[in-house]
Short mmCIF file of C-alpha atoms in Angstrom, two decimals:
data_model
loop_
_atom_site.label_atom_id
_atom_site.label_comp_id
_atom_site.label_asym_id
_atom_site.label_seq_id
_atom_site.Cartn_x
_atom_site.Cartn_y
_atom_site.Cartn_z
CA UNK A 1 -19.96 10.95 0.01
CA UNK A 2 -22.97 8.75 -0.83
CA UNK A 3 -22.81 4.88 0.36
CA UNK A 4 -24.13 2.51 -1.44
CA UNK A 5 -26.90 0.22 -0.80
CA UNK A 6 -26.37 -3.69 0.19
CA UNK A 7 -27.93 -4.89 -2.93
CA UNK A 8 -25.07 -2.84 -4.45
CA UNK A 9 -22.19 -4.09 -2.54
CA UNK A 10 -23.12 -7.85 -3.10
CA UNK A 11 -23.58 -7.43 -6.24
CA UNK A 12 -19.92 -6.17 -6.61
CA UNK A 13 -18.85 -9.18 -4.34
CA UNK A 14 -20.23 -11.35 -6.78
CA UNK A 15 -18.51 -9.72 -9.96
CA UNK A 16 -22.19 -8.29 -11.24
CA UNK A 17 -21.49 -5.19 -11.94
CA UNK A 18 -20.15 -3.31 -14.94
CA UNK A 19 -16.67 -2.30 -14.85
CA UNK A 20 -17.85 1.38 -14.51
CA UNK A 21 -19.84 0.74 -11.88
CA UNK A 22 -17.24 -1.84 -10.02
CA UNK A 23 -14.80 0.77 -10.36
CA UNK A 24 -16.50 3.16 -8.84
CA UNK A 25 -17.59 1.18 -5.63
CA UNK A 26 -14.29 -0.06 -5.26
CA UNK A 27 -12.82 3.37 -5.03
CA UNK A 28 -15.71 4.17 -2.02
CA UNK A 29 -14.97 1.12 -0.52
CA UNK A 30 -11.39 2.37 -0.35
CA UNK A 31 -12.88 5.35 1.21
CA UNK A 32 -15.40 4.07 3.54
CA UNK A 33 -14.81 2.00 6.95
CA UNK A 34 -18.93 1.46 7.08
CA UNK A 35 -19.19 -0.16 3.84
CA UNK A 36 -16.30 -2.32 4.05
CA UNK A 37 -17.90 -3.74 7.67
CA UNK A 38 -21.08 -3.60 5.68
CA UNK A 39 -19.23 -5.94 2.66
CA UNK A 40 -17.49 -8.47 5.16
CA UNK A 41 -20.95 -8.73 6.98
CA UNK A 42 -22.27 -9.82 3.53
CA UNK A 43 -19.50 -11.52 2.10
CA UNK A 44 -19.57 -13.70 5.37
CA UNK A 45 -23.31 -14.27 4.74
CA UNK A 46 -22.16 -15.00 1.33
CA UNK A 47 -19.69 -17.69 1.98
CA UNK A 48 -21.54 -19.69 4.60
CA UNK A 49 -24.86 -19.84 2.36
CA UNK A 50 -22.58 -21.21 -0.23
CA UNK A 51 -20.99 -23.66 2.12
CA UNK A 52 -24.95 -24.65 3.26
CA UNK A 53 -26.22 -25.19 -0.06
CA UNK A 54 -23.05 -27.00 -1.80
CA UNK A 55 -24.49 -30.37 -0.70
CA UNK A 56 -27.54 -29.82 -1.43
CA UNK A 57 -27.32 -28.99 -4.72
CA UNK A 58 -24.95 -32.02 -5.20
CA UNK A 59 -28.11 -34.47 -4.16
CA UNK A 60 -29.89 -32.86 -6.68
CA UNK A 61 -26.95 -32.51 -9.65
CA UNK A 62 -26.28 -36.23 -8.88
CA UNK A 63 -30.01 -37.46 -9.36
CA UNK A 64 -30.66 -40.59 -11.21
CA UNK A 65 -32.92 -39.56 -13.54
CA UNK A 66 -35.37 -42.45 -15.09
CA UNK A 67 -36.00 -42.40 -18.98
CA UNK A 68 -38.42 -39.28 -20.08
CA UNK A 69 -42.11 -40.70 -20.24
CA UNK A 70 -43.21 -40.95 -23.68
CA UNK A 71 -44.11 -37.62 -24.99
CA UNK A 72 -47.86 -37.73 -24.67
CA UNK A 73 -49.48 -37.23 -28.28
CA UNK A 74 -52.34 -35.41 -26.77
CA UNK A 75 -49.68 -32.27 -26.13
CA UNK A 76 -49.14 -31.93 -30.09
CA UNK A 77 -52.81 -31.59 -30.51
CA UNK A 78 -53.36 -29.38 -27.61
CA UNK A 79 -50.50 -26.50 -28.83
CA UNK A 80 -51.34 -23.09 -29.60
CA UNK A 81 -51.80 -21.77 -33.43
CA UNK A 82 -48.94 -19.44 -33.63
CA UNK A 83 -46.76 -18.55 -36.26
CA UNK A 84 -43.69 -19.37 -34.93
CA UNK A 85 -44.88 -22.24 -33.34
CA UNK A 86 -43.03 -24.88 -35.19
CA UNK A 87 -38.84 -24.12 -35.68
CA UNK A 88 -36.89 -26.70 -36.79
CA UNK A 89 -34.31 -27.69 -34.82
CA UNK A 90 -32.13 -29.20 -37.05
CA UNK A 91 -32.51 -26.60 -39.98
CA UNK A 92 -31.22 -24.40 -37.37
CA UNK A 93 -28.28 -25.74 -36.07
CA UNK A 94 -26.24 -26.29 -39.62
CA UNK A 95 -27.39 -22.91 -41.27
CA UNK A 96 -27.06 -20.65 -38.22
CA UNK A 97 -29.06 -16.86 -38.44
CA UNK A 98 -26.90 -14.89 -40.50
CA UNK A 99 -27.12 -11.44 -38.49
CA UNK A 100 -24.14 -11.56 -36.17
CA UNK A 101 -24.62 -12.66 -32.66
CA UNK A 102 -24.64 -9.30 -30.24
CA UNK A 103 -21.82 -9.45 -28.64
CA UNK A 104 -22.63 -9.83 -24.59
CA UNK A 105 -23.14 -6.58 -22.94
CA UNK A 106 -20.82 -6.03 -19.84
CA UNK A 107 -19.75 -8.54 -17.30
CA UNK A 108 -16.90 -9.84 -19.45
CA UNK A 109 -14.65 -6.67 -20.53
CA UNK B 1 -52.16 -16.50 -45.67
CA UNK B 2 -49.72 -14.99 -43.52
CA UNK B 3 -49.57 -17.16 -40.51
CA UNK B 4 -48.35 -20.83 -40.97
CA UNK B 5 -50.13 -23.42 -39.28
CA UNK B 6 -48.95 -25.50 -36.38
CA UNK B 7 -47.69 -29.27 -36.64
CA UNK B 8 -51.54 -30.03 -34.98
CA UNK B 9 -53.27 -28.35 -37.86
CA UNK B 10 -50.61 -29.78 -40.49
CA UNK B 11 -51.13 -33.30 -39.40
CA UNK B 12 -54.78 -33.01 -40.59
CA UNK B 13 -53.85 -31.76 -43.85
CA UNK B 14 -51.19 -34.62 -44.44
CA UNK B 15 -52.19 -35.71 -47.95
CA UNK B 16 -51.22 -31.99 -49.03
CA UNK B 17 -48.20 -31.61 -46.92
CA UNK B 18 -45.03 -30.50 -48.08
CA UNK B 19 -42.17 -33.76 -47.84
CA UNK B 20 -38.53 -32.84 -46.35
CA UNK B 21 -36.58 -35.61 -47.25
CA UNK B 22 -39.32 -37.70 -48.41
CA UNK B 23 -40.88 -37.34 -44.98
CA UNK B 24 -43.87 -35.44 -44.37
CA UNK B 25 -42.57 -32.03 -42.40
CA UNK B 26 -44.68 -32.50 -39.22
CA UNK B 27 -43.73 -35.86 -38.56
CA UNK B 28 -39.64 -35.05 -39.18
CA UNK B 29 -40.37 -32.33 -36.83
CA UNK B 30 -41.91 -33.81 -34.35
CA UNK B 31 -39.08 -36.43 -34.52
CA UNK B 32 -36.54 -33.94 -33.78
CA UNK B 33 -38.96 -32.31 -31.28
CA UNK B 34 -38.82 -35.74 -29.20
CA UNK B 35 -35.13 -36.39 -29.62
CA UNK B 36 -34.39 -32.79 -28.05
CA UNK B 37 -37.09 -33.77 -25.09
CA UNK B 38 -34.80 -37.12 -24.67
CA UNK B 39 -31.95 -35.65 -24.82
CA UNK B 40 -32.19 -33.14 -22.30
CA UNK B 41 -34.95 -34.42 -20.24
CA UNK B 42 -33.10 -35.47 -17.30
CA UNK B 43 -30.89 -32.46 -17.20
CA UNK B 44 -33.66 -30.30 -17.26
CA UNK B 45 -35.36 -32.45 -14.36
CA UNK B 46 -32.48 -32.44 -12.61
CA UNK B 47 -32.42 -28.15 -12.41
CA UNK B 48 -36.50 -28.28 -11.59
CA UNK B 49 -35.78 -30.83 -8.63
CA UNK B 50 -32.99 -28.66 -7.28
CA UNK B 51 -35.05 -25.79 -7.44
CA UNK B 52 -38.84 -27.30 -6.42
CA UNK B 53 -36.57 -29.97 -3.85
CA UNK B 54 -39.70 -32.26 -4.95
CA UNK B 55 -39.40 -35.03 -7.83
CA UNK B 56 -42.98 -34.88 -8.38
CA UNK B 57 -43.27 -31.46 -8.61
CA UNK B 58 -40.13 -31.49 -10.85
CA UNK B 59 -41.44 -34.11 -13.43
CA UNK B 60 -44.94 -31.93 -13.75
CA UNK B 61 -43.11 -28.80 -14.47
CA UNK B 62 -40.89 -30.38 -17.08
CA UNK B 63 -43.60 -31.40 -19.36
CA UNK B 64 -44.53 -27.84 -19.58
CA UNK B 65 -41.08 -26.55 -19.95
CA UNK B 66 -41.13 -28.98 -23.56
CA UNK B 67 -44.69 -28.18 -24.47
CA UNK B 68 -43.43 -24.55 -24.15
CA UNK B 69 -40.92 -25.66 -26.23
CA UNK B 70 -42.94 -27.24 -29.05
CA UNK B 71 -45.30 -24.42 -28.83
CA UNK B 72 -43.74 -21.10 -28.99
CA UNK B 73 -39.48 -22.22 -28.98
CA UNK B 74 -36.69 -19.73 -29.43
CA UNK B 75 -36.10 -17.80 -32.16
CA UNK B 76 -32.62 -18.82 -32.48
CA UNK B 77 -30.76 -21.96 -31.06
CA UNK B 78 -28.03 -20.72 -29.81
CA UNK B 79 -28.13 -21.65 -26.31
CA UNK B 80 -30.98 -24.26 -26.24
CA UNK B 81 -30.27 -25.98 -22.71
CA UNK B 82 -29.80 -22.25 -21.08
CA UNK B 83 -33.33 -21.35 -22.38
CA UNK B 84 -34.76 -24.38 -21.10
CA UNK B 85 -33.38 -23.84 -18.33
CA UNK B 86 -34.40 -20.36 -18.03
CA UNK B 87 -38.05 -21.08 -19.12
CA UNK B 88 -37.87 -24.03 -16.34
CA UNK B 89 -36.86 -21.96 -13.69
CA UNK B 90 -39.31 -19.26 -14.42
CA UNK B 91 -42.21 -22.54 -14.45
CA UNK B 92 -40.74 -23.71 -10.93
CA UNK B 93 -41.30 -20.05 -9.85
CA UNK B 94 -44.98 -20.22 -10.36
CA UNK B 95 -45.19 -23.92 -9.08
CA UNK B 96 -43.46 -23.37 -5.92
CA UNK B 97 -46.04 -20.19 -5.44
CA UNK B 98 -48.88 -22.57 -6.21
CA UNK B 99 -47.08 -24.98 -3.70
CA UNK B 100 -46.24 -23.52 -1.20
CA UNK B 101 -49.97 -21.83 -0.60
CA UNK B 102 -50.82 -25.54 -0.49
CA UNK B 103 -48.20 -26.42 1.48
CA UNK B 104 -48.87 -24.42 3.55
CA UNK B 105 -52.49 -25.46 4.61
CA UNK B 106 -51.98 -28.85 3.83
CA UNK B 107 -48.49 -30.07 4.61
CA UNK B 108 -46.16 -27.65 6.85
CA UNK B 109 -47.08 -28.71 9.94
CA UNK B 110 -46.48 -32.33 9.49
CA UNK B 111 -43.13 -31.31 7.28
CA UNK B 112 -41.74 -29.51 10.84
CA UNK B 113 -43.49 -32.18 12.91
CA UNK B 114 -42.54 -35.28 11.42
CA UNK B 115 -40.08 -34.84 8.83
CA UNK B 116 -39.48 -38.87 7.67
CA UNK B 117 -42.76 -38.66 6.49
CA UNK B 118 -41.50 -36.69 3.64
CA UNK B 119 -41.82 -38.65 0.56
CA UNK B 120 -38.02 -38.79 -0.59
CA UNK B 121 -37.08 -41.69 -2.55
CA UNK B 122 -33.60 -40.43 -3.08
CA UNK B 123 -30.86 -41.72 -0.78
CA UNK B 124 -28.73 -38.35 -1.28
CA UNK B 125 -31.79 -36.38 -0.89
CA UNK B 126 -32.28 -38.28 3.14
CA UNK B 127 -29.36 -37.02 4.19
CA UNK B 128 -29.89 -34.87 7.60
CA UNK B 129 -28.02 -31.72 6.26
CA UNK B 130 -29.71 -31.88 2.87
CA UNK B 131 -32.97 -32.44 4.64
CA UNK B 132 -32.83 -29.22 6.87
CA UNK B 133 -31.58 -27.28 4.14
CA UNK B 134 -34.56 -28.18 2.22
CA UNK B 135 -36.79 -27.35 4.68
CA UNK B 136 -35.24 -23.97 5.00
CA UNK B 137 -35.59 -23.29 1.52
CA UNK B 138 -39.00 -24.41 1.78
CA UNK B 139 -40.07 -21.74 4.32
CA UNK B 140 -38.20 -18.98 2.24
CA UNK B 141 -40.76 -16.94 -0.21
CA UNK B 142 -40.61 -18.61 -3.52
CA UNK B 143 -38.46 -15.78 -5.51
CA UNK B 144 -35.60 -15.37 -2.54
CA UNK B 145 -35.47 -19.30 -2.74
CA UNK B 146 -34.75 -19.45 -6.28
CA UNK B 147 -32.62 -16.20 -6.54
CA UNK B 148 -30.15 -18.13 -3.73
CA UNK B 149 -30.30 -21.31 -5.91
CA UNK B 150 -29.61 -19.65 -9.33
CA UNK B 151 -27.02 -17.70 -8.32
CA UNK B 152 -25.07 -20.78 -6.39
CA UNK B 153 -25.57 -22.93 -9.54
CA UNK B 154 -23.72 -20.00 -11.54
CA UNK B 155 -26.30 -18.04 -13.19
CA UNK B 156 -26.05 -14.63 -13.58
CA UNK B 157 -27.74 -11.56 -12.24
CA UNK B 158 -28.93 -10.76 -15.50
CA UNK B 159 -30.30 -14.29 -15.84
CA UNK B 160 -31.83 -14.47 -12.45
CA UNK B 161 -33.46 -11.43 -13.15
CA UNK B 162 -35.10 -13.17 -16.74
CA UNK B 163 -36.18 -15.89 -14.55
CA UNK B 164 -37.56 -13.89 -11.75
CA UNK B 165 -39.38 -11.66 -13.92
CA UNK B 166 -37.73 -8.43 -12.14
CA UNK B 167 -35.15 -5.75 -12.80
CA UNK B 168 -31.76 -6.86 -13.15
CA UNK B 169 -30.75 -3.78 -10.46
CA UNK B 170 -32.85 -5.25 -7.88
CA UNK B 171 -31.74 -8.99 -7.77
CA UNK B 172 -28.50 -7.90 -5.70
CA UNK B 173 -31.38 -6.34 -2.93
CA UNK B 174 -33.84 -9.91 -3.60
CA UNK B 175 -30.45 -12.10 -2.57
CA UNK B 176 -29.16 -9.78 0.59
CA UNK B 177 -32.74 -10.33 2.02
CA UNK B 178 -32.58 -14.22 0.81
CA UNK B 179 -28.76 -14.51 2.22
CA UNK B 180 -30.70 -13.04 5.66
CA UNK B 181 -33.66 -14.58 5.88
CA UNK B 182 -32.06 -18.12 4.76
CA UNK B 183 -29.37 -18.24 8.07
CA UNK B 184 -31.92 -16.51 10.16
CA UNK B 185 -34.08 -19.51 9.13
CA UNK B 186 -31.28 -21.89 9.01
CA UNK B 187 -30.50 -21.31 12.86
CA UNK B 188 -33.86 -21.87 13.67
CA UNK B 189 -34.21 -24.92 12.37
CA UNK B 190 -31.24 -25.82 13.86
CA UNK B 191 -32.37 -24.81 17.51
CA UNK B 192 -35.90 -26.30 16.42
CA UNK B 193 -34.56 -29.72 15.95
CA UNK B 194 -32.93 -29.96 19.57
CA UNK B 195 -36.09 -29.22 20.85
CA UNK B 196 -38.12 -31.53 18.95
CA UNK B 197 -35.86 -34.27 20.43
CA UNK B 198 -37.85 -34.10 23.78
#
């Protein structure tokens, strides 16, 4: 029996594996007490990190941000000459590209 | 001519410029850009502030993010804010790499011994718990710090991989190390603060 590395187990915890991989890991965990231990350790660490980061995250999210400084005119002059350099944003919004959007891979299935 | 000239070049050609809605095209685009700048500025600054932990750095990086939007915008505007966050995360990583070296030279000693001199203008960021987390994050490798913070903010491994410029398969491994060093440094920091009381 081949065990999964910690990175893979954490990805499993975070729900970031493809459905197939996730099933594989799940099946392995059911049969491997050692990996279950590792997983429990990772889950505890993950939870603690999350708990500690939360106040920092909300402090950053609630920062009062003053109005943006005027966009420097000099930045326009310094813009490199690229073919696709300037796209009309509102145009794009009103007329989305005709090509169909690719469905996102993995995660949602 | 195969390439379209950029706005700066078009400006010089104002006289010959195509009119759209009765206005020169460049002027209109510039106004659109500035509208987006005003609309998303605060959100991008907060995201950067969260990642780099320091307002001055965040405010420098945010200018680069919008410069990137101006010079090489995403091909489609499906999720502009997501794109701005991604570009911001990448630039934040660069800034942290440079910043870390600078700080190690100049400031780390001061930070550790005189946390109160750290210029923290926001009351929320001055809370002891928040400050401690900031110091711990400061001591992590920039890549691990970013991975941890992006995951906490709900980014997917795929997005984290893109921000860090690594393969999606290695994000888990990076996060495992990041969790470990974060918690180890946090415990050190807890011990350290008590020692500092003499």
